[in-house]
Amino acid sequence: MRPEPKAEGERWIEQAEEDLKWAKDLSERGGYHIACFLAQQVAEKALKAYLYSKGKEVVLGHSVSRLCEECGGYQQLFEEKGSEWGILDSYYIPTRYPNGVPDSIPARVFGKTAAREAVTLAEEVVRVVRALMLD
């Protein structure tokens, strides 16, 4: 049985909002590389929430930029924000794996500033998606 679109979108945005709490927490007290990764995940889940709420049955991929393009088919604002929010894609791999940051490790490379900026972008994605899902 296929989930009802609004309910499925709500499940995804709720998880994005929960993950955002943890990303904010880590961006303040440490674990900055994980905060950056979680921010990317928050944006990805929020954008998928929007697509599911519009009736998409299968949403694949992890790229915030690509998901913005797909969401842009429903709402132009996503295409306009795609390059800005797409910055979060740069946190998908290098925040987790040492081979993503030559000669160092993610825990040393990603600091408080990067974490706060990533979380700020993720907050904006969630805020926009939540508002559009309520329309």
XYZ file of N, CA and C in Angstrom:
405
model
N 0.833 -1.183 0.000
C 0.000 0.000 0.000
C 0.879 1.250 0.000
N 0.570 2.133 -0.881
C 1.319 3.363 -1.060
C 0.983 4.364 0.056
N 2.019 5.001 0.661
C 1.724 5.997 1.699
C 1.058 7.237 1.108
N 0.240 7.868 1.888
C -0.397 9.122 1.483
C 0.702 10.186 1.395
N 0.754 10.969 0.293
C 1.857 11.902 0.065
C 2.131 12.879 1.211
N 1.118 13.531 1.718
C 1.350 14.502 2.800
C 1.896 13.825 4.054
N 1.381 12.645 4.365
C 1.848 11.912 5.546
C 3.297 11.472 5.374
N 3.647 11.023 4.177
C 5.029 10.595 3.927
C 5.969 11.792 3.984
N 5.555 12.897 3.399
C 6.357 14.116 3.487
C 6.553 14.545 4.931
N 5.509 14.430 5.716
C 5.578 14.799 7.137
C 6.565 13.918 7.892
N 6.577 12.641 7.598
C 7.541 11.731 8.248
C 8.967 12.183 7.983
N 9.239 12.538 6.734
C 10.592 12.930 6.344
C 10.985 14.277 6.935
N 10.087 15.239 6.930
C 10.440 16.552 7.477
C 10.595 16.460 8.991
N 9.798 15.617 9.624
C 9.935 15.428 11.073
C 11.315 14.869 11.418
N 11.786 13.907 10.623
C 13.122 13.355 10.870
C 14.194 14.403 10.601
N 14.016 15.200 9.560
C 14.968 16.278 9.270
C 15.044 17.251 10.442
N 13.902 17.594 10.999
C 13.871 18.523 12.136
C 14.542 17.923 13.369
N 14.349 16.646 13.583
C 15.005 15.965 14.709
C 16.522 15.952 14.514
N 16.966 15.614 13.309
C 18.402 15.607 13.022
C 19.000 17.005 13.144
N 18.218 18.020 12.787
C 18.687 19.400 12.890
C 19.003 19.761 14.339
N 18.223 19.278 15.274
C 18.510 19.534 16.696
C 19.902 19.038 17.061
N 20.240 17.854 16.593
C 21.544 17.273 16.905
C 22.663 17.991 16.162
N 22.412 18.393 14.932
C 23.424 19.155 14.190
C 23.730 20.464 14.913
N 22.691 21.148 15.392
C 22.889 22.395 16.150
C 23.699 22.128 17.409
N 23.334 21.077 18.124
C 24.031 20.733 19.362
C 25.519 20.490 19.101
N 25.813 19.692 18.107
C 27.212 19.390 17.785
C 27.958 20.618 17.279
N 27.262 21.522 16.597
C 27.929 22.727 16.085
C 28.331 23.666 17.217
N 27.752 23.489 18.379
C 28.077 24.322 19.538
C 29.101 23.671 20.464
N 29.037 22.376 20.623
C 29.886 21.774 21.648
C 30.986 20.858 21.125
N 31.092 20.710 19.841
C 32.161 19.881 19.284
C 31.594 18.805 18.388
N 32.486 18.078 17.739
C 32.028 17.131 16.732
C 31.612 17.878 15.482
N 32.403 18.912 15.145
C 32.037 19.823 14.056
C 31.914 19.115 12.717
N 32.783 18.139 12.477
C 32.701 17.402 11.210
C 31.377 16.640 11.117
N 30.912 16.096 12.228
C 29.633 15.384 12.234
C 28.475 16.368 12.089
N 28.602 17.552 12.678
C 27.568 18.589 12.517
C 27.427 18.965 11.049
N 28.559 19.090 10.352
C 28.519 19.422 8.919
C 27.826 18.317 8.129
N 28.190 17.067 8.427
C 27.557 15.946 7.735
C 26.056 15.905 8.028
N 25.691 16.059 9.289
C 24.267 16.046 9.643
C 23.508 17.172 8.955
N 24.141 18.329 8.809
C 23.481 19.446 8.117
C 23.148 19.050 6.680
N 24.077 18.362 6.020
C 23.813 17.885 4.663
C 22.651 16.907 4.676
N 22.649 16.007 5.648
C 21.588 15.012 5.754
C 20.232 15.660 6.026
N 20.226 16.682 6.855
C 18.996 17.419 7.160
C 18.410 18.011 5.886
N 19.257 18.684 5.104
C 18.784 19.300 3.862
C 18.273 18.238 2.897
N 19.013 17.148 2.773
C 18.593 16.056 1.885
C 17.225 15.519 2.297
N 17.040 15.251 3.573
C 15.766 14.708 4.050
C 14.631 15.711 3.878
N 14.916 16.977 4.118
C 13.872 18.001 3.958
C 13.427 18.089 2.504
N 14.383 18.084 1.581
C 14.035 18.162 0.163
C 13.273 16.913 -0.281
N 13.680 15.766 0.231
C 12.941 14.539 -0.076
C 11.534 14.607 0.509
N 11.399 15.211 1.684
C 10.069 15.398 2.284
C 9.166 16.165 1.334
N 9.719 17.223 0.746
C 8.928 18.035 -0.179
C 8.479 17.199 -1.375
N 9.410 16.443 -1.945
C 9.073 15.628 -3.115
C 8.041 14.551 -2.776
N 8.212 13.903 -1.633
C 7.218 12.907 -1.225
C 5.860 13.558 -1.007
N 5.856 14.753 -0.430
C 4.577 15.440 -0.185
C 3.872 15.811 -1.486
N 4.642 15.898 -2.562
C 4.070 16.209 -3.870
C 3.643 14.954 -4.626
N 3.824 13.800 -4.001
C 3.353 12.566 -4.621
C 4.420 11.709 -5.272
N 5.686 12.136 -5.225
C 6.748 11.285 -5.766
C 6.777 9.993 -4.969
N 6.892 8.880 -5.669
C 6.895 7.591 -4.989
C 8.297 7.126 -4.638
N 9.248 7.443 -5.490
C 10.633 7.048 -5.259
C 11.503 8.278 -5.450
N 12.298 8.580 -4.445
C 13.230 9.706 -4.527
C 14.608 9.154 -4.208
N 15.483 9.177 -5.202
C 16.815 8.604 -5.046
C 17.880 9.689 -5.069
N 19.020 9.369 -4.511
C 20.169 10.261 -4.560
C 20.356 11.034 -3.268
N 21.557 11.593 -3.150
C 21.936 12.300 -1.933
C 22.343 13.738 -2.191
N 22.405 14.142 -3.436
C 22.870 15.485 -3.770
C 21.794 16.535 -3.509
N 22.126 17.481 -2.638
C 21.212 18.581 -2.345
C 20.952 19.383 -3.616
N 21.999 19.625 -4.394
C 21.834 20.380 -5.649
C 20.859 19.693 -6.591
N 21.040 18.389 -6.767
C 20.167 17.648 -7.673
C 18.738 17.589 -7.141
N 18.595 17.420 -5.844
C 17.253 17.406 -5.259
C 16.579 18.764 -5.410
N 17.364 19.831 -5.321
C 16.805 21.175 -5.552
C 16.286 21.301 -6.981
N 17.036 20.758 -7.933
C 16.580 20.784 -9.327
C 15.251 20.044 -9.462
N 15.173 18.884 -8.830
C 13.944 18.095 -8.913
C 12.775 18.831 -8.252
N 13.029 19.425 -7.093
C 11.987 20.207 -6.400
C 11.595 21.434 -7.220
N 12.541 21.944 -8.004
C 12.278 23.107 -8.844
C 11.190 22.870 -9.872
N 10.919 21.619 -10.186
C 9.815 21.295 -11.082
C 8.455 21.629 -10.483
N 8.429 21.793 -9.181
C 7.190 22.140 -8.478
C 7.186 23.586 -7.989
N 8.376 24.089 -7.659
C 8.475 25.424 -7.065
C 9.817 26.039 -7.475
N 9.764 27.140 -8.210
C 10.947 27.798 -8.760
C 11.980 28.167 -7.688
N 11.545 28.476 -6.496
C 12.448 28.890 -5.424
C 13.574 27.884 -5.205
N 13.284 26.602 -5.365
C 14.302 25.580 -5.150
C 15.441 25.698 -6.160
N 15.111 25.996 -7.400
C 16.159 26.185 -8.404
C 16.996 27.408 -8.075
N 16.345 28.454 -7.580
C 17.064 29.671 -7.211
C 18.010 29.432 -6.039
N 17.639 28.571 -5.118
C 18.444 28.300 -3.928
C 19.430 27.149 -4.128
N 19.319 26.438 -5.229
C 20.114 25.237 -5.447
C 21.605 25.408 -5.307
N 22.159 26.465 -5.877
C 23.614 26.625 -5.792
C 24.051 26.991 -4.377
N 23.247 27.770 -3.678
C 23.580 28.131 -2.290
C 23.467 26.912 -1.374
N 22.337 26.242 -1.418
C 22.139 25.076 -0.564
C 23.031 23.911 -0.984
N 23.400 23.880 -2.261
C 24.254 22.819 -2.777
C 25.628 22.781 -2.147
N 26.022 23.857 -1.491
C 27.293 23.875 -0.756
C 27.332 22.709 0.233
N 26.181 22.349 0.741
C 26.116 21.247 1.705
C 26.583 19.921 1.109
N 26.534 19.782 -0.208
C 27.018 18.554 -0.841
C 28.499 18.315 -0.547
N 29.236 19.395 -0.334
C 30.677 19.257 -0.078
C 30.962 18.624 1.288
N 29.940 18.439 2.105
C 30.115 17.812 3.416
C 29.713 16.343 3.435
N 29.264 15.822 2.320
C 28.735 14.454 2.303
C 29.822 13.394 2.523
N 30.930 13.492 1.838
C 32.001 12.494 1.954
C 33.140 12.958 2.870
N 33.723 14.144 2.629
C 34.939 14.514 3.372
C 34.763 14.667 4.881
N 33.551 14.827 5.354
C 33.337 14.955 6.795
C 33.406 13.612 7.512
N 33.423 12.526 6.730
C 33.363 11.192 7.334
C 34.593 10.337 7.098
N 35.288 10.562 5.997
C 36.345 9.638 5.618
C 37.689 10.343 5.486
N 38.753 9.786 6.073
C 40.075 10.411 5.971
C 40.564 10.600 4.537
N 40.180 9.711 3.619
C 40.626 9.887 2.234
C 39.911 11.044 1.545
N 38.928 11.639 2.202
C 38.253 12.822 1.658
C 38.994 14.113 1.963
N 39.962 14.033 2.871
C 40.774 15.203 3.241
C 42.236 14.774 3.315
N 42.956 14.845 2.190
C 44.343 14.385 2.153
C 45.195 15.006 3.262
N 46.045 14.189 3.843
C 47.019 14.604 4.856
C 46.399 15.025 6.182
N 45.150 14.692 6.421
C 44.528 15.015 7.701
C 43.355 14.068 7.937
N 42.510 14.439 8.876
C 41.285 13.689 9.136
C 40.142 14.690 9.305
N 38.915 14.262 9.046
C 37.778 15.183 9.143
C 37.673 15.895 10.493
N 37.965 15.191 11.569
C 37.838 15.786 12.904
C 38.757 16.991 13.093
N 39.858 17.059 12.334
C 40.771 18.210 12.441
C 40.474 19.286 11.413
N 39.849 18.935 10.317
C 39.667 19.872 9.204
C 38.434 20.753 9.371
N 37.346 20.177 9.837
C 36.085 20.918 9.922
C 35.924 21.504 11.315
N 35.809 22.837 11.369
C 35.734 23.530 12.645
C 34.377 24.141 12.914
N 34.349 24.935 13.965
C 33.107 25.548 14.441
C 32.466 26.439 13.381
N 33.275 27.221 12.667
C 32.721 28.125 11.654
C 32.011 27.342 10.559
N 32.670 26.300 10.054
C 32.050 25.475 9.007
C 30.766 24.841 9.522
N 30.798 24.347 10.749
C 29.613 23.694 11.316
C 28.456 24.675 11.446
N 28.739 25.855 11.936
C 27.672 26.850 12.096
C 27.094 27.268 10.749
N 27.963 27.459 9.755
C 27.478 27.841 8.421
C 26.627 26.726 7.815
N 27.072 25.486 7.975
C 26.319 24.350 7.437
C 24.953 24.235 8.115
N 24.935 24.393 9.417
C 23.675 24.300 10.161
C 22.732 25.433 9.766
N 23.277 26.620 9.548
C 22.445 27.751 9.119
C 21.774 27.456 7.783
N 22.522 26.875 6.845
C 21.933 26.502 5.556
C 20.852 25.438 5.743
N 21.143 24.443 6.556
C 20.166 23.370 6.790
C 18.893 23.918 7.428
N 19.050 24.850 8.359
C 17.875 25.472 8.986
C 17.006 26.170 7.946
N 17.662 26.846 7.004
C 16.911 27.546 5.963
C 16.148 26.557 5.081
N 16.803 25.475 4.707
C 16.136 24.465 3.878
C 14.893 23.938 4.603
N 15.044 23.580 5.855
C 13.919 23.041 6.627
C 12.802 24.073 6.747
N 13.170 25.307 7.028
C 12.166 26.375 7.183
C 11.367 26.566 5.895
N 12.070 26.610 4.759
C 11.406 26.806 3.465
C 10.513 25.608 3.135
N 11.058 24.413 3.288
C 10.273 23.216 2.968
C 9.045 23.124 3.864
N 9.234 23.345 5.145
C 8.100 23.260 6.077
C 7.010 24.260 5.668
N 7.398 25.479 5.338
C 6.422 26.507 4.941
C 5.690 26.110 3.665
N 6.420 25.581 2.692
C 5.793 25.193 1.428
C 4.901 23.966 1.590
N 5.255 23.084 2.490
C 4.420 21.905 2.723
C 3.119 22.280 3.420
N 3.114 23.385 4.131
C 1.896 23.834 4.815
C 0.923 24.519 3.866
N 1.442 24.988 2.714
C 0.566 25.670 1.739
C -0.424 24.724 1.113
